[in-house]
Amino acid sequence: MPDLNALIDAARDAMGNAYAPYSNFSVGAAILGPSGQIFAGANVENAAYPQGQCAETSAIGAMILGGDRAIREIVVMGGKPGDGLLCTPCGGCRQRLREFAAPNTPIHVCGPEGLRRTFTLAELLPHSFGPDNLDF
Ligand code: THU
């Protein structure tokens, strides 16, 4: 199984490939799936601003394409080295992650220099609505 450093490296590579000409804020994400594969993604912005896509959403798409259906852990990386800020997933991405993650799934929030803080999904999205609400 890849370790956290492998996930961080994958997120950093993805961040380097982000398409963020409007915000100039590149984000990378890397998901570890149950198969042991790593699925990375970057934000993809658009001249029609609301059509932009977050890094987490890109990574989820890569995971589905790769055949995995669960998130064991995820790294999200954004910001400048040492800026001390937390690039936590936006509200919409918290819900998208929830579809494939468990309440105790770790979400590692990183800067380019490495890990800043780890949250569980339940910390970021308490009392969430999910597939079980629809009997799935
Ligand atoms: N963004 C992400 O990709 N993930 C996050 O966790 C926070 C924000 C992107 C969206 C947009 O392209 C840019 O960062 C600035 O909001």
PDB file of C-alpha atoms and ligand atoms in Angstrom:
ATOM      1  CA  MET A   1       0.000   0.000   0.000  1.00  0.00           C
ATOM      2  CA  PRO A   2       1.369   3.443  -0.870  1.00  0.00           C
ATOM      3  CA  ASP A   3       2.102   5.617   2.161  1.00  0.00           C
ATOM      4  CA  LEU A   4       1.131   9.199   2.899  1.00  0.00           C
ATOM      5  CA  ASN A   5       4.291  10.523   1.267  1.00  0.00           C
ATOM      6  CA  ALA A   6       3.351   8.866  -2.018  1.00  0.00           C
ATOM      7  CA  LEU A   7      -0.052  10.551  -1.859  1.00  0.00           C
ATOM      8  CA  ILE A   8       1.536  13.904  -1.075  1.00  0.00           C
ATOM      9  CA  ASP A   9       3.928  13.547  -4.009  1.00  0.00           C
ATOM     10  CA  ALA A  10       1.051  12.690  -6.343  1.00  0.00           C
ATOM     11  CA  ALA A  11      -0.950  15.701  -5.146  1.00  0.00           C
ATOM     12  CA  ARG A  12       2.082  17.960  -5.648  1.00  0.00           C
ATOM     13  CA  ASP A  13       2.530  16.709  -9.216  1.00  0.00           C
ATOM     14  CA  ALA A  14      -1.169  17.243  -9.885  1.00  0.00           C
ATOM     15  CA  MET A  15      -1.013  20.753  -8.425  1.00  0.00           C
ATOM     16  CA  GLY A  16       1.758  21.497 -10.920  1.00  0.00           C
ATOM     17  CA  ASN A  17      -0.597  20.613 -13.758  1.00  0.00           C
ATOM     18  CA  ALA A  18      -3.590  22.593 -12.514  1.00  0.00           C
ATOM     19  CA  TYR A  19      -5.380  24.872 -14.970  1.00  0.00           C
ATOM     20  CA  ALA A  20      -6.093  27.926 -12.843  1.00  0.00           C
ATOM     21  CA  PRO A  21      -5.459  31.044 -14.970  1.00  0.00           C
ATOM     22  CA  TYR A  22      -8.304  33.026 -13.355  1.00  0.00           C
ATOM     23  CA  SER A  23      -7.735  32.522  -9.638  1.00  0.00           C
ATOM     24  CA  ASN A  24      -4.024  31.716  -9.976  1.00  0.00           C
ATOM     25  CA  PHE A  25      -4.678  29.265  -7.124  1.00  0.00           C
ATOM     26  CA  SER A  26      -3.541  25.786  -8.095  1.00  0.00           C
ATOM     27  CA  VAL A  27      -4.844  22.787  -6.169  1.00  0.00           C
ATOM     28  CA  GLY A  28      -3.886  19.133  -6.379  1.00  0.00           C
ATOM     29  CA  ALA A  29      -5.626  16.136  -4.849  1.00  0.00           C
ATOM     30  CA  ALA A  30      -4.661  12.478  -4.535  1.00  0.00           C
ATOM     31  CA  ILE A  31      -7.009   9.680  -3.475  1.00  0.00           C
ATOM     32  CA  LEU A  32      -5.909   6.279  -2.201  1.00  0.00           C
ATOM     33  CA  GLY A  33      -8.413   3.670  -3.315  1.00  0.00           C
ATOM     34  CA  PRO A  34      -9.014   0.202  -1.858  1.00  0.00           C
ATOM     35  CA  SER A  35      -7.063  -1.370  -4.736  1.00  0.00           C
ATOM     36  CA  GLY A  36      -3.946   0.491  -3.610  1.00  0.00           C
ATOM     37  CA  GLN A  37      -4.004   2.736  -6.668  1.00  0.00           C
ATOM     38  CA  ILE A  38      -3.522   6.471  -6.347  1.00  0.00           C
ATOM     39  CA  PHE A  39      -5.863   8.742  -8.300  1.00  0.00           C
ATOM     40  CA  ALA A  40      -4.808  12.336  -8.729  1.00  0.00           C
ATOM     41  CA  GLY A  41      -6.639  15.411  -9.948  1.00  0.00           C
ATOM     42  CA  ALA A  42      -6.200  19.154 -10.318  1.00  0.00           C
ATOM     43  CA  ASN A  43      -8.554  22.098 -10.499  1.00  0.00           C
ATOM     44  CA  VAL A  44      -9.732  22.973 -14.000  1.00  0.00           C
ATOM     45  CA  GLU A  45     -11.043  26.511 -14.312  1.00  0.00           C
ATOM     46  CA  ASN A  46     -13.162  27.999 -17.067  1.00  0.00           C
ATOM     47  CA  ALA A  47     -13.704  31.432 -18.591  1.00  0.00           C
ATOM     48  CA  ALA A  48     -17.329  30.940 -17.523  1.00  0.00           C
ATOM     49  CA  TYR A  49     -16.203  30.981 -13.902  1.00  0.00           C
ATOM     50  CA  PRO A  50     -18.871  28.778 -12.253  1.00  0.00           C
ATOM     51  CA  GLN A  51     -18.032  25.970 -14.664  1.00  0.00           C
ATOM     52  CA  GLY A  52     -14.633  25.439 -13.069  1.00  0.00           C
ATOM     53  CA  GLN A  53     -13.935  22.138 -11.344  1.00  0.00           C
ATOM     54  CA  CYS A  54     -12.106  21.494  -8.089  1.00  0.00           C
ATOM     55  CA  ALA A  55      -9.118  19.170  -7.725  1.00  0.00           C
ATOM     56  CA  GLU A  56     -11.070  16.773  -5.503  1.00  0.00           C
ATOM     57  CA  THR A  57     -13.762  16.420  -8.137  1.00  0.00           C
ATOM     58  CA  SER A  58     -11.166  15.683 -10.809  1.00  0.00           C
ATOM     59  CA  ALA A  59      -9.573  13.038  -8.568  1.00  0.00           C
ATOM     60  CA  ILE A  60     -12.938  11.382  -7.889  1.00  0.00           C
ATOM     61  CA  GLY A  61     -13.515  11.178 -11.638  1.00  0.00           C
ATOM     62  CA  ALA A  62     -10.119   9.520 -12.105  1.00  0.00           C
ATOM     63  CA  MET A  63     -10.944   7.039  -9.322  1.00  0.00           C
ATOM     64  CA  ILE A  64     -14.218   6.033 -10.932  1.00  0.00           C
ATOM     65  CA  LEU A  65     -12.530   5.646 -14.298  1.00  0.00           C
ATOM     66  CA  GLY A  66      -9.873   3.480 -12.638  1.00  0.00           C
ATOM     67  CA  GLY A  67     -12.471   1.133 -11.195  1.00  0.00           C
ATOM     68  CA  ASP A  68     -12.288   1.954  -7.467  1.00  0.00           C
ATOM     69  CA  ARG A  69     -15.440   2.943  -5.616  1.00  0.00           C
ATOM     70  CA  ALA A  70     -14.171   4.053  -2.202  1.00  0.00           C
ATOM     71  CA  ILE A  71     -11.826   6.649  -0.755  1.00  0.00           C
ATOM     72  CA  ARG A  72      -9.477   5.265   1.910  1.00  0.00           C
ATOM     73  CA  GLU A  73      -7.733   8.612   2.367  1.00  0.00           C
ATOM     74  CA  ILE A  74      -7.188  11.780   0.387  1.00  0.00           C
ATOM     75  CA  VAL A  75      -4.597  14.514   0.223  1.00  0.00           C
ATOM     76  CA  VAL A  76      -5.637  18.030  -0.817  1.00  0.00           C
ATOM     77  CA  MET A  77      -2.812  20.454  -1.522  1.00  0.00           C
ATOM     78  CA  GLY A  78      -3.012  24.188  -2.142  1.00  0.00           C
ATOM     79  CA  GLY A  79      -1.474  27.509  -1.210  1.00  0.00           C
ATOM     80  CA  LYS A  80       2.073  28.768  -0.910  1.00  0.00           C
ATOM     81  CA  PRO A  81       4.855  27.132   1.109  1.00  0.00           C
ATOM     82  CA  GLY A  82       4.532  28.159   4.737  1.00  0.00           C
ATOM     83  CA  ASP A  83       1.496  30.437   4.308  1.00  0.00           C
ATOM     84  CA  GLY A  84      -0.085  28.648   7.262  1.00  0.00           C
ATOM     85  CA  LEU A  85      -3.522  28.467   5.634  1.00  0.00           C
ATOM     86  CA  LEU A  86      -5.618  25.345   5.301  1.00  0.00           C
ATOM     87  CA  CYS A  87      -6.782  24.481   1.786  1.00  0.00           C
ATOM     88  CA  THR A  88      -9.779  22.493   3.002  1.00  0.00           C
ATOM     89  CA  PRO A  89     -12.266  21.080   0.493  1.00  0.00           C
ATOM     90  CA  CYS A  90     -15.135  23.403  -0.454  1.00  0.00           C
ATOM     91  CA  GLY A  91     -18.638  22.520   0.654  1.00  0.00           C
ATOM     92  CA  GLY A  92     -19.597  20.893  -2.625  1.00  0.00           C
ATOM     93  CA  CYS A  93     -16.471  18.730  -2.614  1.00  0.00           C
ATOM     94  CA  ARG A  94     -17.120  17.635   0.980  1.00  0.00           C
ATOM     95  CA  GLN A  95     -20.428  16.234  -0.219  1.00  0.00           C
ATOM     96  CA  ARG A  96     -18.799  14.611  -3.265  1.00  0.00           C
ATOM     97  CA  LEU A  97     -16.174  12.994  -1.037  1.00  0.00           C
ATOM     98  CA  ARG A  98     -18.887  11.803   1.330  1.00  0.00           C
ATOM     99  CA  GLU A  99     -20.361   9.637  -1.430  1.00  0.00           C
ATOM    100  CA  PHE A 100     -17.248   7.431  -1.386  1.00  0.00           C
ATOM    101  CA  ALA A 101     -15.782   7.944   2.081  1.00  0.00           C
ATOM    102  CA  ALA A 102     -16.616   6.900   5.650  1.00  0.00           C
ATOM    103  CA  PRO A 103     -17.063   9.244   8.627  1.00  0.00           C
ATOM    104  CA  ASN A 104     -13.533   8.422   9.841  1.00  0.00           C
ATOM    105  CA  THR A 105     -11.841   8.671   6.414  1.00  0.00           C
ATOM    106  CA  PRO A 106      -8.760  10.915   6.756  1.00  0.00           C
ATOM    107  CA  ILE A 107      -8.601  14.109   4.713  1.00  0.00           C
ATOM    108  CA  HIS A 108      -5.008  15.348   4.772  1.00  0.00           C
ATOM    109  CA  VAL A 109      -4.780  19.081   4.126  1.00  0.00           C
ATOM    110  CA  CYS A 110      -1.360  20.003   2.772  1.00  0.00           C
ATOM    111  CA  GLY A 111       0.701  22.873   1.496  1.00  0.00           C
ATOM    112  CA  PRO A 112       3.423  22.369  -1.106  1.00  0.00           C
ATOM    113  CA  GLU A 113       5.884  21.718   1.731  1.00  0.00           C
ATOM    114  CA  GLY A 114       3.814  18.882   3.184  1.00  0.00           C
ATOM    115  CA  LEU A 115       1.127  17.964   5.711  1.00  0.00           C
ATOM    116  CA  ARG A 116      -0.542  20.775   7.653  1.00  0.00           C
ATOM    117  CA  ARG A 117      -3.481  19.076   9.330  1.00  0.00           C
ATOM    118  CA  THR A 118      -5.564  15.945   9.073  1.00  0.00           C
ATOM    119  CA  PHE A 119      -9.340  15.982   9.483  1.00  0.00           C
ATOM    120  CA  THR A 120     -11.895  13.210   9.296  1.00  0.00           C
ATOM    121  CA  LEU A 121     -14.748  13.551   6.878  1.00  0.00           C
ATOM    122  CA  ALA A 122     -17.162  13.724   9.828  1.00  0.00           C
ATOM    123  CA  GLU A 123     -15.286  16.733  11.189  1.00  0.00           C
ATOM    124  CA  LEU A 124     -15.663  18.581   7.893  1.00  0.00           C
ATOM    125  CA  LEU A 125     -19.188  17.389   7.110  1.00  0.00           C
ATOM    126  CA  PRO A 126     -21.061  16.397  10.277  1.00  0.00           C
ATOM    127  CA  HIS A 127     -24.540  14.886  10.161  1.00  0.00           C
ATOM    128  CA  SER A 128     -24.238  14.472   6.418  1.00  0.00           C
ATOM    129  CA  PHE A 129     -26.762  13.255   3.903  1.00  0.00           C
ATOM    130  CA  GLY A 130     -25.628  10.228   1.941  1.00  0.00           C
ATOM    131  CA  PRO A 131     -26.509   7.062   0.053  1.00  0.00           C
ATOM    132  CA  ASP A 132     -27.923   5.449   3.215  1.00  0.00           C
ATOM    133  CA  ASN A 133     -30.614   8.138   3.302  1.00  0.00           C
ATOM    134  CA  LEU A 134     -31.812   6.737  -0.016  1.00  0.00           C
ATOM    135  CA  ASP A 135     -31.526   3.116   1.158  1.00  0.00           C
ATOM    136  CA  PHE A 136     -28.308   2.558  -0.795  1.00  0.00           C
TER     137      PHE A 136
HETATM  138  N1  THU B   1     -10.236  24.716  -5.207  1.00  0.00           N
HETATM  139  C1  THU B   1     -10.025  23.362  -5.280  1.00  0.00           C
HETATM  140  O1  THU B   1      -9.737  22.829  -6.358  1.00  0.00           O
HETATM  141  N2  THU B   1     -10.138  22.633  -4.146  1.00  0.00           N
HETATM  142  C2  THU B   1     -10.287  23.161  -2.900  1.00  0.00           C
HETATM  143  O2  THU B   1     -10.261  22.412  -1.936  1.00  0.00           O
HETATM  144  C3  THU B   1     -10.489  24.610  -2.725  1.00  0.00           C
HETATM  145  C4  THU B   1     -10.611  25.396  -3.982  1.00  0.00           C
HETATM  146  C5  THU B   1     -10.066  25.524  -6.420  1.00  0.00           C
HETATM  147  C6  THU B   1     -11.295  26.054  -7.055  1.00  0.00           C
HETATM  148  C7  THU B   1     -10.738  27.223  -7.854  1.00  0.00           C
HETATM  149  O3  THU B   1     -10.234  26.730  -9.091  1.00  0.00           O
HETATM  150  C8  THU B   1      -9.564  27.711  -7.014  1.00  0.00           C
HETATM  151  O4  THU B   1      -9.264  26.639  -6.120  1.00  0.00           O
HETATM  152  C9  THU B   1      -9.839  28.977  -6.231  1.00  0.00           C
HETATM  153  O5  THU B   1     -11.035  28.874  -5.542  1.00  0.00           O
END
